[in-house]
Short mmCIF file of C-alpha atoms (C1' of nucleotides) in Angstrom, two decimals:
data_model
loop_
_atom_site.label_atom_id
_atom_site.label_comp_id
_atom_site.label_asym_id
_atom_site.label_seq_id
_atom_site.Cartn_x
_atom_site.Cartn_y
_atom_site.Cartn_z
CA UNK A 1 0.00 0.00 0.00
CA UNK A 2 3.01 2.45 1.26
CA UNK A 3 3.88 2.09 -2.48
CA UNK A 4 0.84 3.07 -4.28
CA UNK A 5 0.90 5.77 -1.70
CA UNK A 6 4.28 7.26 -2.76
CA UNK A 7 3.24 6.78 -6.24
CA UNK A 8 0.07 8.54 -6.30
CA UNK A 9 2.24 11.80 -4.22
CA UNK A 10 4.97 11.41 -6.88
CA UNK A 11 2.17 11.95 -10.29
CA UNK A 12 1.80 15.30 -8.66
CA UNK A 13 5.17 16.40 -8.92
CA UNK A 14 9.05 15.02 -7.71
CA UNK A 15 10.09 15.14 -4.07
CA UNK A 16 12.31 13.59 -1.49
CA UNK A 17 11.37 11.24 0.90
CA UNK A 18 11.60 13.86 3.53
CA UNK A 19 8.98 16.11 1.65
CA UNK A 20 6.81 12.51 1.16
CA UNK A 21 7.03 11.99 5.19
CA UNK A 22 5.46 15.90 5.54
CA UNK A 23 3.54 15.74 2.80
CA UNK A 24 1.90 11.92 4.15
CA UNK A 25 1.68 13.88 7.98
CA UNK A 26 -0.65 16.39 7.17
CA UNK A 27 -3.36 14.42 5.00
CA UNK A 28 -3.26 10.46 4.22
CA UNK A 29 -1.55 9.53 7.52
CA UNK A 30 -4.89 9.78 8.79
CA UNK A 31 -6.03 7.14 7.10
CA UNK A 32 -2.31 5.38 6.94
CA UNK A 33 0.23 6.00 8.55
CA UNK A 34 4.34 5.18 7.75
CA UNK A 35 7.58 5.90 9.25
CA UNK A 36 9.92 7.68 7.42
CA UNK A 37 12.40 4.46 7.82
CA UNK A 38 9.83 2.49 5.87
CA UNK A 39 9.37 5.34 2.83
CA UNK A 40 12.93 5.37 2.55
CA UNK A 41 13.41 1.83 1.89
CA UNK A 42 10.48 1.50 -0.30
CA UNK A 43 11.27 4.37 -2.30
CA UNK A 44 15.08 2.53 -2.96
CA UNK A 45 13.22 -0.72 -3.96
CA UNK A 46 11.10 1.34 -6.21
CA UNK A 47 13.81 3.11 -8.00
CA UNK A 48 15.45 -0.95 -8.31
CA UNK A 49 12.67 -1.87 -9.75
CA UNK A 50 11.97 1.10 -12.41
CA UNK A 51 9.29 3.26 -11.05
CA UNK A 52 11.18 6.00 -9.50
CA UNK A 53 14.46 7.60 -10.52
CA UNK A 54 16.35 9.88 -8.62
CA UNK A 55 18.57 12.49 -8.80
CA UNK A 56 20.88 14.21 -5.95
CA UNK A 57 20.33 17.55 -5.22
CA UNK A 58 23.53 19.44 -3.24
CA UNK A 59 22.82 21.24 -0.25
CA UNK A 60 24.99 23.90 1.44
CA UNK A 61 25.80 22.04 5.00
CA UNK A 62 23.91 19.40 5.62
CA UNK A 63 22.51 15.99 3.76
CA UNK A 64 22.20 15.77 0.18
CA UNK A 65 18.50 16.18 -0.96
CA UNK A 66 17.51 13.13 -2.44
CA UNK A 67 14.70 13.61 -5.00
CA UNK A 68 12.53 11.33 -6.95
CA UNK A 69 10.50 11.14 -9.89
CA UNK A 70 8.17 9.13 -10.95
CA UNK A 71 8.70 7.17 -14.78
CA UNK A 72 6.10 5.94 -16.81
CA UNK A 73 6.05 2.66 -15.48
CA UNK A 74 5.55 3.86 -11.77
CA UNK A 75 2.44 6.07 -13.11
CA UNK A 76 1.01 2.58 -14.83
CA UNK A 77 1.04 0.96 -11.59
CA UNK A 78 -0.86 3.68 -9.89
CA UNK A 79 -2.99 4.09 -12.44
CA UNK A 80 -3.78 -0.08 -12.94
CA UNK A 81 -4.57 -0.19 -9.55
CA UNK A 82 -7.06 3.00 -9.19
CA UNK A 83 -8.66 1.27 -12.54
CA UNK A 84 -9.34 -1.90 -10.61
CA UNK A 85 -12.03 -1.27 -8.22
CA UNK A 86 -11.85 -2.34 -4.86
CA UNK A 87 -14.49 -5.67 -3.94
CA UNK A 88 -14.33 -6.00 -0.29
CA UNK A 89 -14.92 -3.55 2.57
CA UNK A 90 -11.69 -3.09 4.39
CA UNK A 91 -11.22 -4.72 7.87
CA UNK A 92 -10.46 -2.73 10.32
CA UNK A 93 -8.02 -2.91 13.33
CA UNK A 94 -9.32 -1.24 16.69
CA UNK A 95 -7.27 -2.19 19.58
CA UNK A 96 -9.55 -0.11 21.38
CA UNK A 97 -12.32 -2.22 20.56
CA UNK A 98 -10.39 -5.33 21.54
CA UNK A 99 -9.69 -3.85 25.35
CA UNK A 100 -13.29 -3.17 25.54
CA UNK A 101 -14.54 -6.74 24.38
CA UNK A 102 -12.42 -8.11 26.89
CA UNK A 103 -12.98 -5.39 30.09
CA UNK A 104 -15.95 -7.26 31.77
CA UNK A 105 -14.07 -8.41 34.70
CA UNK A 106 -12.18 -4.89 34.73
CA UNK A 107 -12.94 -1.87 37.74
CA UNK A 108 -15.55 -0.02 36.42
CA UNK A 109 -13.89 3.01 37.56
CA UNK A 110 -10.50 2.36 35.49
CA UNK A 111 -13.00 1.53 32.12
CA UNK A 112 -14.52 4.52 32.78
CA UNK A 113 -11.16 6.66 33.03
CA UNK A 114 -9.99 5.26 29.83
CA UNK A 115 -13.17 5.88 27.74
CA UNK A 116 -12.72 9.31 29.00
CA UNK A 117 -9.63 9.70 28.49
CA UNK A 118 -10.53 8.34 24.56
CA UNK A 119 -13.18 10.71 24.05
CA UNK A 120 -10.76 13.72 24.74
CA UNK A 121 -8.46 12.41 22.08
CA UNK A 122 -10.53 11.62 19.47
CA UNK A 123 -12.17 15.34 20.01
CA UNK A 124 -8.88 16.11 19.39
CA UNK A 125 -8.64 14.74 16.44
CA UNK A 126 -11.79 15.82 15.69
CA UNK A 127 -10.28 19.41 15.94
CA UNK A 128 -7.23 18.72 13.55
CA UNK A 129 -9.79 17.82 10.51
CA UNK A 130 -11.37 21.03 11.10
CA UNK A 131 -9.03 23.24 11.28
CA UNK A 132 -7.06 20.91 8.10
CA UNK A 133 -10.46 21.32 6.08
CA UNK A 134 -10.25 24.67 6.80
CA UNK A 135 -6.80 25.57 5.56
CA UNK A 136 -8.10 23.10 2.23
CA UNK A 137 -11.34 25.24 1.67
CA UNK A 138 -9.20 28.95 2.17
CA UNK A 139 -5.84 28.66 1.57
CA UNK A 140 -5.11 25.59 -0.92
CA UNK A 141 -8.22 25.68 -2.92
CA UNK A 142 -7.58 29.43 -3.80
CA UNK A 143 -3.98 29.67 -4.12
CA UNK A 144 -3.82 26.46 -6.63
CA UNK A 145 -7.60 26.31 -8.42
CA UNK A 146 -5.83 24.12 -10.64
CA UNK A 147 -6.19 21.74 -7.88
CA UNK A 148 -9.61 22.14 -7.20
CA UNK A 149 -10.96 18.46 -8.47
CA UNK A 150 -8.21 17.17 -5.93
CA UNK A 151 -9.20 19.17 -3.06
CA UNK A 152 -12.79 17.59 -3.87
CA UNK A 153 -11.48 14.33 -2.99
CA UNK A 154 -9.30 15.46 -0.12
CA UNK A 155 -12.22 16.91 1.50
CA UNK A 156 -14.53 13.97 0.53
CA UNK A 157 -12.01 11.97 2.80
CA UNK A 158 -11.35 14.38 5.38
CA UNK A 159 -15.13 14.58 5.80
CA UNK A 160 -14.91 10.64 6.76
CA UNK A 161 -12.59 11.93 9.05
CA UNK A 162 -14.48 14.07 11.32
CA UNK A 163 -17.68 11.42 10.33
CA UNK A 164 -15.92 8.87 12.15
CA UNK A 165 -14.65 10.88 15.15
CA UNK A 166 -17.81 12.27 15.80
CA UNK A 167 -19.82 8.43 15.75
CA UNK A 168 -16.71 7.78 17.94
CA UNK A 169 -17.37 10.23 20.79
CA UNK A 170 -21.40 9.24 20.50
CA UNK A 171 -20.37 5.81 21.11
CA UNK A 172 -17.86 6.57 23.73
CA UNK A 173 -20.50 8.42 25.56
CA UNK A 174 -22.69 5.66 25.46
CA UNK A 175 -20.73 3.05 26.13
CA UNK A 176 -19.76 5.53 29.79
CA UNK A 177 -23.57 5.73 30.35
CA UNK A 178 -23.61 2.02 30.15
CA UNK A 179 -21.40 1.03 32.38
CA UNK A 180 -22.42 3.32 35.19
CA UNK A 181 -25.97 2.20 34.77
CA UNK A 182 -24.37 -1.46 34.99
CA UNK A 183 -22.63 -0.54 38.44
CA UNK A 184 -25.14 1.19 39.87
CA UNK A 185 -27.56 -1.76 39.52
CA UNK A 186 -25.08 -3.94 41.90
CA UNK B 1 -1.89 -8.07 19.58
CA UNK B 2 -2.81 -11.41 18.62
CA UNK B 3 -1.46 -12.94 21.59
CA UNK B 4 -3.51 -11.10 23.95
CA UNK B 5 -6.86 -11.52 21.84
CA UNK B 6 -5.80 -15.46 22.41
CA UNK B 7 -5.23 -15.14 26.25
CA UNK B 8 -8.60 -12.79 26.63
CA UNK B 9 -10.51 -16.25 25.08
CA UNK B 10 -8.01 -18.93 26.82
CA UNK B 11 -9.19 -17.18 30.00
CA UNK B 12 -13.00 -18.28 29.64
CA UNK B 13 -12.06 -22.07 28.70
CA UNK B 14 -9.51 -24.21 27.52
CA UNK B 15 -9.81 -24.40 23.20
CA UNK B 16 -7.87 -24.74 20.38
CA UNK B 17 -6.67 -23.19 17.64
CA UNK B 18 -9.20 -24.34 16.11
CA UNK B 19 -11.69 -23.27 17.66
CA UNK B 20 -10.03 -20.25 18.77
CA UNK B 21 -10.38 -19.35 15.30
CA UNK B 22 -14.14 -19.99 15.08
CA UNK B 23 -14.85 -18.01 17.90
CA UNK B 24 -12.60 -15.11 16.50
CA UNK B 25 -14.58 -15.17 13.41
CA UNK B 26 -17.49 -14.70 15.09
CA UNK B 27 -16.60 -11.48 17.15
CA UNK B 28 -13.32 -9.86 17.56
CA UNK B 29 -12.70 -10.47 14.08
CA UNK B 30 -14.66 -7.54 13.02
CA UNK B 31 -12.25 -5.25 14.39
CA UNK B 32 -8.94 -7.49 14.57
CA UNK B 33 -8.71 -10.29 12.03
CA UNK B 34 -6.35 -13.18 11.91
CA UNK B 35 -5.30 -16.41 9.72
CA UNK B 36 -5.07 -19.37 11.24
CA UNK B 37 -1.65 -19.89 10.42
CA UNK B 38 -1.13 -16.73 12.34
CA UNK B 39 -2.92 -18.39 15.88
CA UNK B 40 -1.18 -21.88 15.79
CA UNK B 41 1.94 -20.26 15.16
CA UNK B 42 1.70 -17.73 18.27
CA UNK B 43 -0.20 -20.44 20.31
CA UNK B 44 2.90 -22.10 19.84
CA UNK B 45 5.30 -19.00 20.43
CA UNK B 46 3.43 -18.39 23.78
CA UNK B 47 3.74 -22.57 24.76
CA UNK B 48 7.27 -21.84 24.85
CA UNK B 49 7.18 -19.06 26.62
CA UNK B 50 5.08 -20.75 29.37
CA UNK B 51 2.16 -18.28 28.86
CA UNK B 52 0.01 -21.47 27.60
CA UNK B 53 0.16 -25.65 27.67
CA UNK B 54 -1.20 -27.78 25.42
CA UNK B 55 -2.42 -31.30 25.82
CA UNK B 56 -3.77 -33.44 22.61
CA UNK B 57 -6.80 -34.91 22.75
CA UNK B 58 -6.86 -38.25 20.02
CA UNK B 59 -9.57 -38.51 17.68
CA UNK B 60 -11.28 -41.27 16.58
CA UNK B 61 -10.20 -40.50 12.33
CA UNK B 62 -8.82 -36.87 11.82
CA UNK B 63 -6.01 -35.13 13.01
CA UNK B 64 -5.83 -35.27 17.19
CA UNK B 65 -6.69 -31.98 18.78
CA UNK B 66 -4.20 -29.75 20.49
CA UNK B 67 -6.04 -28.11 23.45
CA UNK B 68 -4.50 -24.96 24.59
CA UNK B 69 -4.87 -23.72 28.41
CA UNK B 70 -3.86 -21.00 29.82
CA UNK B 71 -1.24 -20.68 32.63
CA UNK B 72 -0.65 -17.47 35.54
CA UNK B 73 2.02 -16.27 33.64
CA UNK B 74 -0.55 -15.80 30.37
CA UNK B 75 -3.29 -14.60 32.79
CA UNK B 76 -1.10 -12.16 34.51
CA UNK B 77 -0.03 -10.95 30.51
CA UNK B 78 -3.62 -10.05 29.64
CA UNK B 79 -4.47 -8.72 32.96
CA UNK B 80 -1.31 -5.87 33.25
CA UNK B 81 -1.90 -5.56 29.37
CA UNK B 82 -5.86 -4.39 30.55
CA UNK B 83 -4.90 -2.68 33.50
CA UNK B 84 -1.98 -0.24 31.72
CA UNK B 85 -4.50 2.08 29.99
CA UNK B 86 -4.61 2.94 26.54
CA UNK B 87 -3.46 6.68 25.88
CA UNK B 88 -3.20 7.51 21.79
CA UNK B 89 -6.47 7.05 20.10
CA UNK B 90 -5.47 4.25 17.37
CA UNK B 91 -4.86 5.04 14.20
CA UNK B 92 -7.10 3.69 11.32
CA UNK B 93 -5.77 2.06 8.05
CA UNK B 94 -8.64 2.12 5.73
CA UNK B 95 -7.59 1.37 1.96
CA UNK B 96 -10.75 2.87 0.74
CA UNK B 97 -10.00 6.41 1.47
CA UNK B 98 -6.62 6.28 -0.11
CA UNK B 99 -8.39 5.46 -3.35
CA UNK B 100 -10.85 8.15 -2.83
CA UNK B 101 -7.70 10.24 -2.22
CA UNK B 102 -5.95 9.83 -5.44
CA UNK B 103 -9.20 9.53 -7.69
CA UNK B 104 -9.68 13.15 -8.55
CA UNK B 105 -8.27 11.85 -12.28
CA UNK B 106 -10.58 8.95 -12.47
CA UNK B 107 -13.66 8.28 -14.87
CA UNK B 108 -16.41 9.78 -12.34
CA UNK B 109 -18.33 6.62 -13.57
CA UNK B 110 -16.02 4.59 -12.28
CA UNK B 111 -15.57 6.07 -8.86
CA UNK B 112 -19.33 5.96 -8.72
CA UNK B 113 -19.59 2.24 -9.66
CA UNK B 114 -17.00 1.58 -6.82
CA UNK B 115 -18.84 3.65 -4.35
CA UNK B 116 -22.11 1.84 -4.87
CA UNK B 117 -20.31 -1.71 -4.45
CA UNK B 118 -18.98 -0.04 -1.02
CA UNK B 119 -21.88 0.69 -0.15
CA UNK B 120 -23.68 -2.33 -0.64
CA UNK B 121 -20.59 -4.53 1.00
CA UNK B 122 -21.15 -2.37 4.40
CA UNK B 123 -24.83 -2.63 4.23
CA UNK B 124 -24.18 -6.39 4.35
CA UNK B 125 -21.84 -6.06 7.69
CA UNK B 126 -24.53 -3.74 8.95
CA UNK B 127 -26.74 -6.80 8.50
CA UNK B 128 -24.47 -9.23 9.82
CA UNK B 129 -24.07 -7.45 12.87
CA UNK B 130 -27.70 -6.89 13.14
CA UNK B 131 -27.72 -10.76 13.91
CA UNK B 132 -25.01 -11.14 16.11
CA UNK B 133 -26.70 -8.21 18.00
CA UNK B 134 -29.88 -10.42 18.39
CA UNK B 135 -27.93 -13.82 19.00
CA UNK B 136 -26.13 -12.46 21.21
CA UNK B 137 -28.95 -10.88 23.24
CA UNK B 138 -31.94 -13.51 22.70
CA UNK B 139 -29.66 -16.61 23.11
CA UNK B 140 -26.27 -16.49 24.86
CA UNK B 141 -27.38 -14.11 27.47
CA UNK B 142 -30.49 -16.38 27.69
CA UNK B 143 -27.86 -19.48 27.79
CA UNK B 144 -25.36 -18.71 29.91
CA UNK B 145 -26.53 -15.81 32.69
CA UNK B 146 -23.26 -15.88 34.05
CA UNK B 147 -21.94 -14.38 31.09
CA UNK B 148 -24.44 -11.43 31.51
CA UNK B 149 -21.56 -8.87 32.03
CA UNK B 150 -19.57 -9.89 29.37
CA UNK B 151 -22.05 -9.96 26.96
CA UNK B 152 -22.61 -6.06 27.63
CA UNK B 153 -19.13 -5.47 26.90
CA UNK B 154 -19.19 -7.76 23.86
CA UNK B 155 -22.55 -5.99 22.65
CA UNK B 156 -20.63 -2.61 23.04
CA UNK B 157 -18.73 -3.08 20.40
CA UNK B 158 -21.41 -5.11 18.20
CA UNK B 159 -23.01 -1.52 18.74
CA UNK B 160 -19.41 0.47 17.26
CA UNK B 161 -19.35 -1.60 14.59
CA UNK B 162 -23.29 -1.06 13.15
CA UNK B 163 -22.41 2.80 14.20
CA UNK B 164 -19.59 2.85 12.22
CA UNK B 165 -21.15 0.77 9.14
CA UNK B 166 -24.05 3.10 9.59
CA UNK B 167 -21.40 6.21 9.21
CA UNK B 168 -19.83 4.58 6.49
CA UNK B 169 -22.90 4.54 4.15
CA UNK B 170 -23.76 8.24 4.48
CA UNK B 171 -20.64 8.97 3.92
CA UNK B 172 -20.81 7.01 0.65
CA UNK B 173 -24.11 8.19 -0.34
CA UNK B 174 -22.73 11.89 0.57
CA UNK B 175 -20.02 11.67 -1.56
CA UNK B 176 -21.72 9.85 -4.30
CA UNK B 177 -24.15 13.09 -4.61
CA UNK B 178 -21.42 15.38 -4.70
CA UNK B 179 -19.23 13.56 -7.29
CA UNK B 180 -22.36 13.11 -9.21
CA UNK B 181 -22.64 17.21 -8.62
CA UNK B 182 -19.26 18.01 -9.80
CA UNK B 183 -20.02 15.88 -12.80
CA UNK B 184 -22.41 17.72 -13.69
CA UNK B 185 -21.04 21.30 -13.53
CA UNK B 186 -19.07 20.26 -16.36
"C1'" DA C 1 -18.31 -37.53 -7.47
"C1'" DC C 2 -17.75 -33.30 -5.22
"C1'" DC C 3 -18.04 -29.98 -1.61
"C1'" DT C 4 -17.83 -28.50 3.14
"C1'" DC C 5 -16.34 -29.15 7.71
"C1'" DC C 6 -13.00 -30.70 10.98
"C1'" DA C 7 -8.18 -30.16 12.27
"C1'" DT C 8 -3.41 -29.27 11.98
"C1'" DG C 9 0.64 -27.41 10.56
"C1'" DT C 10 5.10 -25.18 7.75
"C1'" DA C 11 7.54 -21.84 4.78
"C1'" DA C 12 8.21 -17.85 2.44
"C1'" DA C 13 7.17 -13.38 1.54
"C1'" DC C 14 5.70 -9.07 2.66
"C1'" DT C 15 4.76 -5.13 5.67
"C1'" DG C 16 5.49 -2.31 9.38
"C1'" DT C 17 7.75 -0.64 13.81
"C1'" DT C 18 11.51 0.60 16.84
"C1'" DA C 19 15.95 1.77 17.63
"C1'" DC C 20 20.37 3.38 16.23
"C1'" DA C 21 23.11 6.96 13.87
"C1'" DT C 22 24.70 11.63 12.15
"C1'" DG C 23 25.07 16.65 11.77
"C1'" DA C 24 24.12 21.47 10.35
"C1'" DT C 25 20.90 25.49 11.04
"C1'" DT C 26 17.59 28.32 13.31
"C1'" DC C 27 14.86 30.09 16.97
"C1'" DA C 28 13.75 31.01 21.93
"C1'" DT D 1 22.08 26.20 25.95
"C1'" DG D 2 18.71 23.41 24.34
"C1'" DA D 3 15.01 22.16 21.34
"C1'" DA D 4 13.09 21.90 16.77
"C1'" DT D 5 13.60 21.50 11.85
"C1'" DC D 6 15.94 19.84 7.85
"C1'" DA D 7 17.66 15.57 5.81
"C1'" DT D 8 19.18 10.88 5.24
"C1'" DG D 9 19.81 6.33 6.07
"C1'" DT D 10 20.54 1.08 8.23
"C1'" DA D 11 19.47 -2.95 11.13
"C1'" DA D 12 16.86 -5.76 13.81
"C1'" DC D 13 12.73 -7.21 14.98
"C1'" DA D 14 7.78 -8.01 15.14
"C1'" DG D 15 3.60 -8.92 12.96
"C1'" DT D 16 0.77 -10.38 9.13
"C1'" DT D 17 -0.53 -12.58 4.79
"C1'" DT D 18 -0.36 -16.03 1.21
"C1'" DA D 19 0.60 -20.35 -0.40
"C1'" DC D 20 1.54 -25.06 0.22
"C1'" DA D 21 0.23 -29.48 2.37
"C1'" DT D 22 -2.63 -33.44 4.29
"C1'" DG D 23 -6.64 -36.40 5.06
"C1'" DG D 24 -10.93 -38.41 7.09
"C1'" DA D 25 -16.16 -37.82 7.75
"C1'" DG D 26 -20.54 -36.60 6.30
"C1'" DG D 27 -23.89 -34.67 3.38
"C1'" DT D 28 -26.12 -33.67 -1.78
#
DNA sequence: ACCTCCATGTAAACTGTTACATGATTCA
DNA sequence: TGAATCATGTAACAGTTTACATGGAGGT
């Protein structure tokens, strides 16, 4: 996936795997995350294996800029995939989810601590897709309109975003009601 | 992770991998999936390390089943693993939304094909969940009483997972409409 | 005759995380 | 003086997936 990911950043235009680890921070690392240990090594099997080439670029002090660019045959790999539409829903991996299914014989009082201590963070996060949909809508959109069918998708999936941290914080709240009804019945 | 979703079931009854694996299937899979090759291989990992034993049971035909209990060094490893609270909210890895990400180039028809087929797919776990909600309530909590508290905890996240599927299909049909919108414009 | 269920495993490949390692520049 | 940012990488490990492999029992 972390390739397909690179690939689809590198149709936009050439960078380094240090501008790929910003660019990844501030939008799909959401939705995936990666190191920048792994994007380095995947980008140097990529370049092995003809879909990236790079080129050094000197710097005055410090490292070497590394950039990359993407060749025809990375863009054919992108693009095959995108054309081949996705037949399952994706599973998803909620350790959260796992701590609850197994917190019966748990103090109530420590549950309750940690689902509050959830819902703070996920308002949180909450709060980082608004203010990121914000600089989308009134900075990006208007200073590159060329962009504008992109930032249509971006938002679509920034919109999941705050969709799914919202359903999280209705369930958390829930959930807390629940189990202090449960121990007050004892 | 795997090895404490093991020791959270070994805890109720001796099983094995087998049947760990049905149960998983049945549940925690729907937020933390695993192979079987993945659970005899740890159940094996964690024999070693004296978290588990195993005793085999002969059959009469068929392979002879490896029962799996759990020992007070595996108890206390799920136990401190529950009692040391989680404090990052965990991060999601959802392929979908890196399509949607890097589709702004794609034949809208296309996109709009794939979003229907999403849609449908989590209308089906909606449904499957539906029934696990109402097995879970109409015949193990009839079954087994003593389970009562789990089962809350075990509904809990039944009830995440039909919020979330829920979430996920207005969030499909939102950005089906606006896709279909922008198609339009044109 | 074929499929599904029961029941177990190994091996290889792939993916992802954590830790180690360096060093200049800029800002508080 | 110390932290953050820029910039790159390697190594070891942990975790997960895919493929290969076997074979009886029971149902359609």
């Amino acid at each position: 996936m972390i390739r397909t990911i690179i690939l689809g950043y590198l149709k936009y235009q050439p960078m380094t795997g240090y501008d790929l680890k910003q660019n990844l921070d501030h939008s799909i690392s959401h939705f995936w995350h990666a190191h920048h240990s792994q994007i380095y090594t995947t980008l140097r099997k990529m370049e092995e294996e003809g879909l990236v080439t790079s080129e050094i670029i000197p710097q005055n002090g410090s490292p070497d800029r590394r950039v990359y660019t993407i060749t025809p045959a990375g863009r054919k790999e992108v693009e095959d995939w995108l054309n081949q539409p996705m037949t399952t829903a994706s599973t998803i991996k909620e350790e959260f989810l796992v701590r609850i299914f197994f917190s019966a014989e748990r103090d109530p009082q420590e549950v309750i601590a940690e689902l509050i201590l959830q819902r703070k963070l996920h308002e949180e996060k909450l709060h980082v897709y608004l203010q990121l949909q914000e600089h989308l809508q009134n900075k990006i959109q208007k200073e590159f309109p060329q962009l504008a069918r992109d930032v249509t998708f971006w938002l679509s999936t920034l919109r999941m975003g705050m969709r799914f941290e919202k359903m999280y914080m209705e369930w958390l709240d829930e959930t807390l009601n629940e189990i202090q009804r449960l121990n007050e019945q004892k």
